[in-house]
XYZ file of C-alpha atoms in Angstrom:
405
model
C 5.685 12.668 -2.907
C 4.072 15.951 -2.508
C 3.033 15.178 1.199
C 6.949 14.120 2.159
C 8.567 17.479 1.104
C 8.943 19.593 3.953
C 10.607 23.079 4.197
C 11.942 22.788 7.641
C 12.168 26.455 8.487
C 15.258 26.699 10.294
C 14.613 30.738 11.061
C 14.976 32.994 14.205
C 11.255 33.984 15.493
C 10.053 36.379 18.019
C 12.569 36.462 20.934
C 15.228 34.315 18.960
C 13.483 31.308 19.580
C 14.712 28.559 16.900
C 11.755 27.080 15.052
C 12.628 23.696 13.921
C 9.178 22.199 13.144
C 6.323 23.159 10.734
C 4.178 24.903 12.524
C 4.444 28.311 9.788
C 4.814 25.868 7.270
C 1.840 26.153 4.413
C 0.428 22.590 4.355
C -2.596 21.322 2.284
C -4.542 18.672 3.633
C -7.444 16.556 1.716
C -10.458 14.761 3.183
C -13.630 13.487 2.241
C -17.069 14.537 3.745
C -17.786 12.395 6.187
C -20.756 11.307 8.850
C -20.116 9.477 11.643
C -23.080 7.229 14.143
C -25.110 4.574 14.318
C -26.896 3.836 10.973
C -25.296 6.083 9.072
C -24.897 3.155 6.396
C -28.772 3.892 5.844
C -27.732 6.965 3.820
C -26.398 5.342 1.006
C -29.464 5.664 -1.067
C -29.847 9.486 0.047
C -26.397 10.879 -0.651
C -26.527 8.401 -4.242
C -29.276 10.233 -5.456
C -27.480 13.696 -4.297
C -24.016 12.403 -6.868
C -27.145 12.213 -9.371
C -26.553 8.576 -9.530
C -29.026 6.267 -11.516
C -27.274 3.036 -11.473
C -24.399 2.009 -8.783
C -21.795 -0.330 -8.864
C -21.817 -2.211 -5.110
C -18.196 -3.315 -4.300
C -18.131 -5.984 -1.608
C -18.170 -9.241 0.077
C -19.943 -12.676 0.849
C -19.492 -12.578 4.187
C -20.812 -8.983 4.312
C -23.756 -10.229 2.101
C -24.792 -13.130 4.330
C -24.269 -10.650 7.529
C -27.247 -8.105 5.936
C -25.072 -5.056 5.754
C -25.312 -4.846 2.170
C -29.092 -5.435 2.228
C -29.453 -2.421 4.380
C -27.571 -0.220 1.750
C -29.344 -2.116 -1.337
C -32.837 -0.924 0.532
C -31.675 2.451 0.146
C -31.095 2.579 -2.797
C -34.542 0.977 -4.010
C -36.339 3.577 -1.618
C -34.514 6.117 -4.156
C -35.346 4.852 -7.350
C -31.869 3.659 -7.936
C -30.776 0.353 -9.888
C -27.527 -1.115 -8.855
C -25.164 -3.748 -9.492
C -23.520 -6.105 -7.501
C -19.652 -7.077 -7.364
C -18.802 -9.175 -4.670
C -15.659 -11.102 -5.620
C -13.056 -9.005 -3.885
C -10.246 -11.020 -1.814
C -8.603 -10.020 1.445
C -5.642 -8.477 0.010
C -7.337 -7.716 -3.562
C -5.798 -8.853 -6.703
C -5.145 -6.097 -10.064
C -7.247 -9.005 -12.108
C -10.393 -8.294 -9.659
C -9.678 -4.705 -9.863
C -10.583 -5.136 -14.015
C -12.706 -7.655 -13.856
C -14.842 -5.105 -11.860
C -14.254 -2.328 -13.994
C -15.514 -4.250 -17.279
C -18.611 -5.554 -15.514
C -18.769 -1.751 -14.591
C -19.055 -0.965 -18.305
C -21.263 -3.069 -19.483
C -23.910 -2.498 -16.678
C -24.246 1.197 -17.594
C -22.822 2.323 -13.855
C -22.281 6.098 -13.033
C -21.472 5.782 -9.159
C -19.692 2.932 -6.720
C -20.444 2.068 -3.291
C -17.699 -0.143 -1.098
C -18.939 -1.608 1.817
C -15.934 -3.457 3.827
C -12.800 -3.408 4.954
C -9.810 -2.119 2.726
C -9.966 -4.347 0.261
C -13.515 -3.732 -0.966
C -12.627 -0.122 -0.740
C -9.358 -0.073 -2.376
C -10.893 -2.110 -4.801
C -13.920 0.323 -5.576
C -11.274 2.681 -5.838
C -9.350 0.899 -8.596
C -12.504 0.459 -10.313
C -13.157 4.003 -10.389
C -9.780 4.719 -11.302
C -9.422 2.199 -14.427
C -13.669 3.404 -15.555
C -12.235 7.001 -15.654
C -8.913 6.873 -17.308
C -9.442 3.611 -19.045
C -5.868 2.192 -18.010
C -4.458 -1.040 -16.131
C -4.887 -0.696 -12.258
C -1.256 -1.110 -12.309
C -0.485 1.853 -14.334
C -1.345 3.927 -11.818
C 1.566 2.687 -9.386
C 3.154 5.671 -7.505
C 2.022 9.530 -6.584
C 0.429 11.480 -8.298
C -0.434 9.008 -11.722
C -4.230 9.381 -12.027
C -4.872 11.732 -14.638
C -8.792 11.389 -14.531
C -11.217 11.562 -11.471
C -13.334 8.417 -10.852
C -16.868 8.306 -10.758
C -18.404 9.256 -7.334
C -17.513 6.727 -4.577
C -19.421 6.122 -1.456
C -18.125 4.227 1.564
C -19.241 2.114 3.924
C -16.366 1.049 6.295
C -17.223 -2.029 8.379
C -14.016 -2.346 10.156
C -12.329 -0.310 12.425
C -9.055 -0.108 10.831
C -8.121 0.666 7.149
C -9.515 3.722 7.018
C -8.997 3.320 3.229
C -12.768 5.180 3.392
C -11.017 8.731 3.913
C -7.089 8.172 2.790
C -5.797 9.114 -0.307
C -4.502 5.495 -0.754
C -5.084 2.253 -2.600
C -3.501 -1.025 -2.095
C -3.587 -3.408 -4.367
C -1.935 -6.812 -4.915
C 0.033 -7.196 -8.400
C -0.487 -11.285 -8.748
C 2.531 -11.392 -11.504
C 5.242 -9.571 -9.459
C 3.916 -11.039 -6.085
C 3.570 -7.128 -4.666
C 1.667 -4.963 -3.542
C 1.485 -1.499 -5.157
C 0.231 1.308 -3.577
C -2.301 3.713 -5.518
C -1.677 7.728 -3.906
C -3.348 10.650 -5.427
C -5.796 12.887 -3.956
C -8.400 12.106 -7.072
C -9.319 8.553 -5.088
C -10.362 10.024 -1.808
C -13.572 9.102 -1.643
C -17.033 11.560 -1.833
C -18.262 10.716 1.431
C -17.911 8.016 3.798
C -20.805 6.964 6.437
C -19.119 5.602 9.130
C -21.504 3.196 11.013
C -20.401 1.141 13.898
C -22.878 -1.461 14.126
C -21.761 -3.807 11.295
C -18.638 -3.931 13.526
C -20.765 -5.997 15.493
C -20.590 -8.806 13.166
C -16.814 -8.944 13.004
C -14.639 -12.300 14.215
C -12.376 -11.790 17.138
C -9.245 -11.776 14.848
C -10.420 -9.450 12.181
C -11.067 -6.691 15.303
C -8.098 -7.367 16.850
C -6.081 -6.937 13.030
C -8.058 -4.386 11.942
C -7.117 -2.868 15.186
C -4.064 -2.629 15.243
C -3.636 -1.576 11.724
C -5.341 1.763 12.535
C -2.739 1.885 15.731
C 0.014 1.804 13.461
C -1.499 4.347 11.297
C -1.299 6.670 13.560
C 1.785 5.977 15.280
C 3.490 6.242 11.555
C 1.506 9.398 10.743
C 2.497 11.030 14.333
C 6.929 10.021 13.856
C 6.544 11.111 10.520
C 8.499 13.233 8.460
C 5.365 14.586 6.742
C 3.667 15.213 9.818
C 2.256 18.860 10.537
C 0.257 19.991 13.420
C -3.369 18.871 12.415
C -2.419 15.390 11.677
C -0.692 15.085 15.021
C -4.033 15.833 17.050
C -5.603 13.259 14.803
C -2.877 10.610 15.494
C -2.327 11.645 19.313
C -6.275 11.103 19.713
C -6.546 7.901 17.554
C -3.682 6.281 19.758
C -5.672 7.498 22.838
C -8.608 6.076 21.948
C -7.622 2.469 20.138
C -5.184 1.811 22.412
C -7.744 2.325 25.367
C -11.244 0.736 23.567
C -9.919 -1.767 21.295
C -9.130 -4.196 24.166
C -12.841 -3.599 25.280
C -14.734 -4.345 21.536
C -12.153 -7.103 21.509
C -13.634 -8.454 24.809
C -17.543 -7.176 24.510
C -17.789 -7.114 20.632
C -21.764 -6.287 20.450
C -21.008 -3.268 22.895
C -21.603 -0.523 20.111
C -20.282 2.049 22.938
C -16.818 0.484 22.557
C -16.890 -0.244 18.854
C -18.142 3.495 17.895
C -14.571 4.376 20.523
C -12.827 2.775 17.414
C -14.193 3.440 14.954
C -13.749 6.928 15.486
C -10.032 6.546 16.269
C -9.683 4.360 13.082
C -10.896 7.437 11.259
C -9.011 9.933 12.679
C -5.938 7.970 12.035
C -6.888 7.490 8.431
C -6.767 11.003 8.249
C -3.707 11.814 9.773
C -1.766 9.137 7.830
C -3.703 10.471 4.360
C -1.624 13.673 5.047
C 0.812 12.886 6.758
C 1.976 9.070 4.979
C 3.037 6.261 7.047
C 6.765 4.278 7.541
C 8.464 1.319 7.363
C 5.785 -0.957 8.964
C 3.750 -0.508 6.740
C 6.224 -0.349 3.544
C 7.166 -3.482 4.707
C 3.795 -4.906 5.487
C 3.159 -4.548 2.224
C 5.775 -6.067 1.091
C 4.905 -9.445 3.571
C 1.125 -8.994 1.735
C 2.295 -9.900 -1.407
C 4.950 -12.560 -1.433
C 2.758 -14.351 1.362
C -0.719 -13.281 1.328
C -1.022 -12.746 4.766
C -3.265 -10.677 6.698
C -2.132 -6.535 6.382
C -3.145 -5.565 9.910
C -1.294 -8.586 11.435
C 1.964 -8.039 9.214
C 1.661 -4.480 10.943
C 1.368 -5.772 14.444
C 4.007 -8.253 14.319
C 6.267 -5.275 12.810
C 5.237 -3.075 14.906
C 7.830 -3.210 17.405
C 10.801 -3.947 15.720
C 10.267 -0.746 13.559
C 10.358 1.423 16.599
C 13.473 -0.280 17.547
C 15.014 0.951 15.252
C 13.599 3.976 14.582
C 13.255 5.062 18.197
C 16.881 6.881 18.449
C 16.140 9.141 16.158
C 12.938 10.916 17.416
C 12.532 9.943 20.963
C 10.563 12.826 22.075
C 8.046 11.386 19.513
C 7.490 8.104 20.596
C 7.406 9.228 24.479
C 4.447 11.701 23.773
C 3.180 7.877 21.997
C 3.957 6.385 25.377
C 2.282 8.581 27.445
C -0.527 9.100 25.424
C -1.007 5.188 25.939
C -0.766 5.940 29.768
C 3.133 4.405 29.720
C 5.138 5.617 32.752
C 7.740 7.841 31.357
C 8.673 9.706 34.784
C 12.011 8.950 34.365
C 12.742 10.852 31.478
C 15.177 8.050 30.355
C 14.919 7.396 26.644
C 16.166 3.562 26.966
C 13.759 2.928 29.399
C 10.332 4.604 27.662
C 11.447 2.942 25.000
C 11.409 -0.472 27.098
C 8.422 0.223 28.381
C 6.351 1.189 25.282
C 7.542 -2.054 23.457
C 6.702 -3.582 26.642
C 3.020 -1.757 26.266
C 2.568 -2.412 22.558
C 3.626 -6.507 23.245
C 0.987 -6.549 25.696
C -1.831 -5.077 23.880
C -0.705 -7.440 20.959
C -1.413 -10.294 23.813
C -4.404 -9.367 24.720
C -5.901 -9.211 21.363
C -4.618 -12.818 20.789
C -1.566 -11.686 18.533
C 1.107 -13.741 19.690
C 2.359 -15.352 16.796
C 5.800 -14.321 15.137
C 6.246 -13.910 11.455
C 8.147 -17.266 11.573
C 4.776 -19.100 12.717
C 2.986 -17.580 9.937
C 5.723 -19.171 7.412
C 7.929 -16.686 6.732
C 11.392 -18.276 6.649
C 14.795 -16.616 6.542
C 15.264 -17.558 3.112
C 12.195 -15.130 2.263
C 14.144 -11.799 3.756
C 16.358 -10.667 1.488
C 12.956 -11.055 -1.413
C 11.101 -8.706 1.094
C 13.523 -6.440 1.692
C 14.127 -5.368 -1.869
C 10.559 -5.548 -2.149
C 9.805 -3.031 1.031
C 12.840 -0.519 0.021
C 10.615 0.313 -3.487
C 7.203 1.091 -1.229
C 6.377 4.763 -1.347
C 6.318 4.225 2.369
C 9.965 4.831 2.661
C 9.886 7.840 2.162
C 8.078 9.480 4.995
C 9.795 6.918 7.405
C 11.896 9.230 9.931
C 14.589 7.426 9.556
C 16.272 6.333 5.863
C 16.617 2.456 6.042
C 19.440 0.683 3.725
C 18.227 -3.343 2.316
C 20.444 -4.655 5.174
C 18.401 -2.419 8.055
C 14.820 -3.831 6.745
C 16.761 -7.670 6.474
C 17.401 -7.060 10.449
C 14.105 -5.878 11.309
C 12.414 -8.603 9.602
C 14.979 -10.947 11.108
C 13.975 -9.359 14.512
C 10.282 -10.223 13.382
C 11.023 -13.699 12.563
């Protein structure tokens, strides 16, 4: 992976000080155009006609239907002269048969542009759809770094979640229904044209899909910020994201029509999605994934129940890292003792996970012990891995899962 390969410069510079980070290191970073503020979903039909766009492919949900978001954006796009086409049958964690089912409808409606508006998996799912229009391949051909050969069509997003940030990543998700996986889709040619980051569908969200959504941009940028990819930009935009979702996310939790609170998150939801587009995430994730496929749970909650056991275990190995995390979440770390801020931010992290109603463990969600070593071989594939800063074995992600359980 292009983003993992760093050139630690282990050189002598000005004064003999040892530089042992990246700070001289040349780094490219990719992200979208993006605007960000209340009704910025209104803008659909504007920037549409800008891509030159005479017929759009709409990526999306029921729900999101019945709520009137997609109304909004379908209004714009009539005020502009511009036909579009519907596709709403996109599941939670979406499957690779949706992903071509969409693509063929694509086709034969004449399309030249796709708007998402959703979570992840309507914008992952756009994504694929792009992806398979373009280079006229299976969704799952394009497994991996790096493996889209072709552009896809302009794509427009409409995030109405607070915690994917698939809207400005580099990354696509999606389940593989025969293997019982989930792949993940990298290359810089499915970041997405612009995204219009509105907070007020966030209004509309249930208390459980804030608090998931949540915490999945949390651990996006606590994986982007402990690294072994990360650089100095993406740790401002991970530092700031923790700031902010671990301080505001509690609040839209409790007052969720307070747009004040949910505009707090969404912001750090999208500053975390681009930190962990440059920077890649870790083992929470790789192995959320892996959980996401065999058992078709929700992704942000696989994250938040993983959360902790990953920085167990990763925790001895960049400490410094995940004190700056601790303080940045206003932990106590006075003492300077890494045993105890490491205490103490599990200690933080379990009680934010209480407070947002997460107190399941994987075991109540049906995940048995017999499932383990099945995930673990899954999780030790996911491009993930590699940007973990530490190097798990099979029998290191058993015991964290185990730990999970």
């Amino acid at each position: 992976m292009a983003a993992c390969a760093l050139l630690l410069l282990g050189k002598k510079y000005r004064g003999g000080r040892n530089i042992t980070d990246t700070l001289f290191e040349l780094r490219k970073f990719v992200a979208p155009e993006f605007i960000i503020g209340v009704d910025a979903r209104r803008l659909a039909g504007r920037y549409a006609k800008n891509f030159g766009a005479n017929h759009v492919f709409l990526v999306t949900g029921p729900k999101l239907i019945k709520a009137g978001w997609v109304g909004d954006v379908t209004e714009s796009l009539e005020s502009e002269g511009i036909q579009y086409t519907i596709f709403p049958d996109v599941s939670p964690n979406p499957r690779d048969y949706e992903v071509m089912n969409g693509a063929e409808l694509y086709k034969k409606k004449g399309c030249d542009a796709v708007i998402a508006v959703g979570g992840g998996s309507p914008i992952d799912c756009a994504k694929g759809i792009g992806i398979v229009v373009s280079n006229e391949q299976h969704i799952l051909e394009f497994e991996g770094v790096d493996n889209v050969s072709i552009p896809a069509p302009p794509l427009i997003c409409i995030p109405t979640t607070s915690g994917s940030a698939a809207d400005v990543s580099q990354f696509a998700i999606i389940n593989d229904t025969k293997r019982k996986v989930k792949i993940a889709i990298i290359s810089k040619k499915i970041v997405p044209d612009i995204s219009l980051c509105d907070p007020v569908p966030l209004t509309s969200l249930t208390s459980d899909l804030t608090a998931h959504t949540g915490m999945d941009a949390l651990v996006h940028s606590i994986e982007a910020y402990v690294s072994n990819a990360s650089s100095p930009v993406t740790d401002i935009q991970a530092l700031e994201s923790i700031r902010l979702i671990s301080a505001y996310l509690p609040l839209a939790y409790h007052n969720p029509d307070h747009i004040g609170y949910r505009y707090k998150t969404m912001l750090g939801s999208l500053l975390a999605g681009l930190a962990f587009s440059n920077a890649s995430l870790g083992a929470v994730h790789a192995m959320a994934h892996s959980l996401g496929g065999l058992s078709d749970l929700p992704h942000g909650e696989c994250n938040a129940l993983l959360l902790e056991s990953v920085i167990d275990y990763n925790f001895e190995v960049c400490p410094e890292r995940y004190e700056t995390i601790a303080q940045t979440m206003n932990v106590d770390c006075s003492s300077h003792d890494p045993q105890e801020i490491k205490q103490k931010l599990l200690s933080a992290l379990q009680a934010l996970r209480t407070e947002l109603g997460i107190t399941e463990r994987l075991g109540d969600l049906g995940v048995s012990r017999e499932n383990i070593a099945d995930l673990a071989k899954s999780a030790i594939r996911d491009p993930c891995l590699a940007t973990n800063p530490r190097k798990p074995t099979v029998s290191d992600l058993e015991h964290i899962y185990e730990g999970a359980l």
